[in-house]
Amino acid sequence: MPNVPVCIVTKAVLDTTFLEEINQIGITIIFFISLSFLPPQLEKGAPPTNARLENFSHIASFANLRAIHFWRPVTSLSIPDRATALKQIDQLMHAGARVSVITGLKFGNNLAKIFRQNEQNAFNVFFNDHITHDHLKNEIFEPDVQEAILHAAQERSYPVYLHTSCAVSLVLTQPDYNATFRKPHLEARCLTSTCPSAQRARCASFQKQFAHPSEEVLQQVA
C-alpha cells in the first residue's frame, strides 16, 4: 500500500544515517516526535529536549520523511502559564517544527492505581490533585493549559491540533481523513485548533463536494 503513510511515534534522537536508510524505502513516513518539555525527573530515560528538537531539521532534509510534534502530555507541571507556552512554541518553530498535536495525561486503571497510591511516583501529587477517587477518566487535560497553548499558537500563527489526523492531513496537504470538521467534533476539536486557512479550505471544499456518500459507496457497504 504505497499511498498509505506509515506513522512512527518516538522519543529517540534520530541520526541522519538511520533517516537516510528509511528515506530510501520510498514511501511516506511520518515521525511523531514525542516531546513534552517535562523536567527530567518526570520523564526518566528520555533524551534531552534539545537533542530531540534537532530531529525536526534532520527529518526536513529528506524527501519522503515528515515530522509532527507530539506534545504529550501537556500539563501545568511543564506549562504553568501562557508565557511558558509561547517560549516552547518559539523553541519548536526555531527547531523547524511545522505542527503540533496536544494531549493531556492519559492513563488506564493500572496506571491510575500507580499514580494514586505510589507516593514516590513523580505524578502522584498532580494526579491526586486533578482526579477524584470515585470518578476515573482516561485523561487529565487541564482547560487552562489547553487554552494557554492555543492562544500562544494563534499569536505565533503556528498550527496546533487536538486530533492527530488533522496534523497528518496537514503535512500531506489533503483534507482531514477523519473528517474532524463534522458536527460531533466541529466545535470542540476543529474550530478550537489553530489550523491554517489553506488547510481549512481543503476540508471545506471536500465537505462541500462530498456532502453525502456516493451511490457506489452505499452499494458497496450494503
Tab-separated table of C-alpha atoms in Angstrom:
chain	number	residue	atom	x	y	z
A	1	MET	CA	0.000	0.000	0.000
A	2	PRO	CA	2.486	2.652	-1.145
A	3	ASN	CA	-0.007	5.522	-0.802
A	4	VAL	CA	-0.683	4.837	2.885
A	5	PRO	CA	1.741	6.742	5.134
A	6	VAL	CA	3.490	4.973	7.980
A	7	CYS	CA	3.403	6.846	11.303
A	8	ILE	CA	6.071	6.213	13.946
A	9	VAL	CA	5.905	7.688	17.458
A	10	THR	CA	9.291	8.088	19.101
A	11	LYS	CA	11.246	9.903	21.798
A	12	ALA	CA	14.537	8.856	20.226
A	13	VAL	CA	17.206	11.079	18.728
A	14	LEU	CA	17.222	10.078	15.052
A	15	ASP	CA	20.620	10.195	13.383
A	16	THR	CA	20.944	11.059	9.707
A	17	THR	CA	22.295	7.629	8.720
A	18	PHE	CA	19.146	5.959	10.013
A	19	LEU	CA	16.927	8.588	8.374
A	20	GLU	CA	18.699	8.118	5.043
A	21	GLU	CA	18.034	4.357	5.165
A	22	ILE	CA	14.356	4.957	5.983
A	23	ASN	CA	14.042	7.578	3.256
A	24	GLN	CA	15.357	5.149	0.639
A	25	ILE	CA	12.423	2.793	1.198
A	26	GLY	CA	10.461	5.202	-0.978
A	27	ILE	CA	7.204	5.549	0.968
A	28	THR	CA	5.977	8.492	3.032
A	29	ILE	CA	6.899	8.072	6.687
A	30	ILE	CA	5.720	10.487	9.377
A	31	PHE	CA	7.642	10.652	12.639
A	32	PHE	CA	5.666	11.831	15.650
A	33	ILE	CA	8.411	13.349	17.793
A	34	SER	CA	7.162	12.882	21.359
A	35	LEU	CA	8.322	15.872	23.362
A	36	SER	CA	6.522	17.140	26.459
A	37	PHE	CA	9.017	19.692	27.850
A	38	LEU	CA	8.599	17.955	31.215
A	39	PRO	CA	11.577	18.132	33.603
A	40	PRO	CA	13.888	15.074	33.554
A	41	GLN	CA	12.583	13.645	36.836
A	42	LEU	CA	9.127	13.318	35.247
A	43	GLU	CA	10.391	11.717	32.044
A	44	LYS	CA	13.169	9.401	33.133
A	45	GLY	CA	15.238	7.767	30.413
A	46	ALA	CA	14.168	10.082	27.594
A	47	PRO	CA	16.828	12.001	25.634
A	48	PRO	CA	17.231	15.699	26.486
A	49	THR	CA	14.744	18.135	24.972
A	50	ASN	CA	17.348	19.960	22.883
A	51	ALA	CA	18.550	16.706	21.340
A	52	ARG	CA	15.021	15.721	20.319
A	53	LEU	CA	14.367	19.178	18.890
A	54	GLU	CA	17.180	18.550	16.400
A	55	ASN	CA	15.061	15.772	14.859
A	56	PHE	CA	12.897	18.312	13.054
A	57	SER	CA	15.665	19.874	10.974
A	58	HIS	CA	17.214	16.466	10.239
A	59	ILE	CA	13.915	14.982	9.019
A	60	ALA	CA	13.152	18.039	6.874
A	61	SER	CA	16.125	17.314	4.627
A	62	PHE	CA	14.639	14.024	3.336
A	63	ALA	CA	12.022	13.969	0.584
A	64	ASN	CA	9.951	11.036	1.886
A	65	LEU	CA	10.014	11.906	5.584
A	66	ARG	CA	7.756	14.224	7.584
A	67	ALA	CA	7.729	15.273	11.251
A	68	ILE	CA	4.911	16.150	13.650
A	69	HIS	CA	5.485	17.295	17.203
A	70	PHE	CA	3.556	15.080	19.633
A	71	TRP	CA	3.096	17.374	22.639
A	72	ARG	CA	2.136	14.797	25.246
A	73	PRO	CA	1.288	15.106	27.970
A	74	VAL	CA	0.623	18.826	28.290
A	75	THR	CA	0.181	19.651	31.963
A	76	SER	CA	0.626	22.602	34.282
A	77	LEU	CA	3.803	20.899	35.529
A	78	SER	CA	5.599	21.950	32.343
A	79	ILE	CA	3.299	24.762	31.128
A	80	PRO	CA	2.289	26.851	34.148
A	81	ASP	CA	1.309	29.907	32.084
A	82	ARG	CA	0.934	31.402	28.616
A	83	ALA	CA	4.442	32.880	28.651
A	84	THR	CA	5.873	29.374	29.015
A	85	ALA	CA	3.662	28.128	26.182
A	86	LEU	CA	4.950	30.936	23.955
A	87	LYS	CA	8.554	30.120	24.852
A	88	GLN	CA	8.102	26.442	24.000
A	89	ILE	CA	6.371	27.190	20.693
A	90	ASP	CA	9.239	29.535	19.821
A	91	GLN	CA	11.665	26.691	20.554
A	92	LEU	CA	9.695	24.365	18.300
A	93	MET	CA	9.493	26.843	15.443
A	94	HIS	CA	13.203	27.681	15.731
A	95	ALA	CA	13.964	23.950	15.547
A	96	GLY	CA	11.932	23.598	12.352
A	97	ALA	CA	8.721	22.033	13.679
A	98	ARG	CA	5.721	22.727	11.426
A	99	VAL	CA	2.824	21.451	13.537
A	100	SER	CA	1.980	20.037	16.966
A	101	VAL	CA	-0.683	17.727	18.386
A	102	ILE	CA	-1.540	18.200	22.068
A	103	THR	CA	-2.965	15.658	24.500
A	104	GLY	CA	-3.338	15.524	28.265
A	105	LEU	CA	-2.020	12.900	30.685
A	106	LYS	CA	-3.617	9.644	29.517
A	107	PHE	CA	-3.957	6.599	31.761
A	108	GLY	CA	-5.766	3.323	32.264
A	109	ASN	CA	-6.807	1.628	35.502
A	110	ASN	CA	-3.361	0.197	36.259
A	111	LEU	CA	-1.541	3.478	35.691
A	112	ALA	CA	-4.188	5.345	37.676
A	113	LYS	CA	-3.559	2.983	40.613
A	114	ILE	CA	0.177	3.658	40.452
A	115	PHE	CA	-0.284	7.414	40.233
A	116	ARG	CA	-2.739	7.429	43.135
A	117	GLN	CA	-1.057	5.040	45.566
A	118	ASN	CA	2.684	5.355	44.938
A	119	GLU	CA	3.745	8.485	46.788
A	120	GLN	CA	7.216	8.221	45.238
A	121	ASN	CA	5.816	8.477	41.717
A	122	ALA	CA	6.537	11.843	40.120
A	123	PHE	CA	2.887	12.278	39.102
A	124	ASN	CA	1.384	11.257	42.463
A	125	VAL	CA	0.553	14.738	43.772
A	126	PHE	CA	-0.510	16.052	40.360
A	127	PHE	CA	-2.801	13.078	39.753
A	128	ASN	CA	-4.493	13.218	43.139
A	129	ASP	CA	-4.994	16.970	42.804
A	130	HIS	CA	-6.791	16.582	39.475
A	131	ILE	CA	-8.844	13.419	39.764
A	132	THR	CA	-11.375	12.139	42.301
A	133	HIS	CA	-11.172	8.612	43.667
A	134	ASP	CA	-14.693	7.641	42.590
A	135	HIS	CA	-14.779	9.050	39.060
A	136	LEU	CA	-11.874	7.941	36.896
A	137	LYS	CA	-11.446	9.321	33.420
A	138	ASN	CA	-8.834	8.282	30.888
A	139	GLU	CA	-7.163	11.666	30.531
A	140	ILE	CA	-6.302	14.738	32.583
A	141	PHE	CA	-6.384	17.671	30.162
A	142	GLU	CA	-6.420	20.936	32.074
A	143	PRO	CA	-8.580	23.518	30.221
A	144	ASP	CA	-6.370	26.460	31.197
A	145	VAL	CA	-3.257	24.704	29.862
A	146	GLN	CA	-5.017	23.882	26.596
A	147	GLU	CA	-6.181	27.495	26.320
A	148	ALA	CA	-2.695	28.857	27.019
A	149	ILE	CA	-1.151	26.727	24.261
A	150	LEU	CA	-3.840	27.508	21.693
A	151	HIS	CA	-3.693	31.251	22.393
A	152	ALA	CA	0.093	31.213	22.124
A	153	ALA	CA	-0.126	29.217	18.907
A	154	GLN	CA	-2.606	31.713	17.490
A	155	GLU	CA	-0.226	34.547	18.337
A	156	ARG	CA	2.618	32.791	16.542
A	157	SER	CA	0.470	31.504	13.624
A	158	TYR	CA	1.668	28.010	14.494
A	159	PRO	CA	-0.646	25.024	13.820
A	160	VAL	CA	-1.696	23.114	16.941
A	161	TYR	CA	-4.312	20.350	16.710
A	162	LEU	CA	-6.371	18.264	19.102
A	163	HIS	CA	-6.664	15.364	16.616
A	164	THR	CA	-3.642	13.558	15.210
A	165	SER	CA	-5.441	13.034	11.899
A	166	CYS	CA	-5.624	16.809	11.383
A	167	ALA	CA	-1.843	17.110	11.682
A	168	VAL	CA	-1.231	14.146	9.385
A	169	SER	CA	-3.609	15.622	6.819
A	170	LEU	CA	-1.835	18.989	7.052
A	171	VAL	CA	1.624	17.585	6.301
A	172	LEU	CA	0.157	15.508	3.466
A	173	THR	CA	-1.731	18.574	2.112
A	174	GLN	CA	-5.061	16.733	1.974
A	175	PRO	CA	-8.459	17.092	3.694
A	176	ASP	CA	-8.697	15.529	7.133
A	177	TYR	CA	-9.396	11.841	6.528
A	178	ASN	CA	-11.170	11.546	9.904
A	179	ALA	CA	-13.489	14.425	8.989
A	180	THR	CA	-12.931	16.293	12.237
A	181	PHE	CA	-14.937	19.099	10.603
A	182	ARG	CA	-18.145	17.070	11.175
A	183	LYS	CA	-20.655	18.283	13.748
A	184	PRO	CA	-19.649	15.848	16.536
A	185	HIS	CA	-16.132	17.367	16.569
A	186	LEU	CA	-16.574	20.759	14.897
A	187	GLU	CA	-16.775	22.995	17.970
A	188	ALA	CA	-14.571	21.111	20.421
A	189	ARG	CA	-11.832	19.876	18.091
A	190	CYS	CA	-11.873	21.534	14.674
A	191	LEU	CA	-12.649	25.205	15.268
A	192	THR	CA	-10.647	25.203	18.521
A	193	SER	CA	-7.426	24.185	16.758
A	194	THR	CA	-5.119	26.773	15.204
A	195	CYS	CA	-5.494	25.443	11.683
A	196	PRO	CA	-4.031	27.389	8.726
A	197	SER	CA	-6.646	28.940	6.423
A	198	ALA	CA	-5.391	26.947	3.431
A	199	GLN	CA	-5.941	23.680	5.293
A	200	ARG	CA	-9.406	24.736	6.449
A	201	ALA	CA	-10.206	25.494	2.819
A	202	ARG	CA	-9.176	21.959	1.791
A	203	CYS	CA	-11.533	20.451	4.346
A	204	ALA	CA	-14.364	22.849	3.462
A	205	SER	CA	-14.014	22.045	-0.242
A	206	PHE	CA	-14.044	18.323	0.450
A	207	GLN	CA	-17.068	18.650	2.733
A	208	LYS	CA	-18.969	20.612	0.101
A	209	GLN	CA	-18.046	18.250	-2.731
A	210	PHE	CA	-18.770	15.058	-0.808
A	211	ALA	CA	-21.666	16.041	1.424
A	212	HIS	CA	-23.161	12.560	1.134
A	213	PRO	CA	-21.756	9.109	0.299
A	214	SER	CA	-21.943	8.213	-3.366
A	215	GLU	CA	-24.401	5.560	-4.542
A	216	GLU	CA	-21.448	3.333	-5.393
A	217	VAL	CA	-20.132	3.505	-1.816
A	218	LEU	CA	-23.591	2.843	-0.385
A	219	GLN	CA	-23.958	-0.206	-2.583
A	220	GLN	CA	-20.526	-1.492	-1.545
A	221	VAL	CA	-21.421	-1.077	2.141
A	222	ALA	CA	-24.787	-2.756	1.606
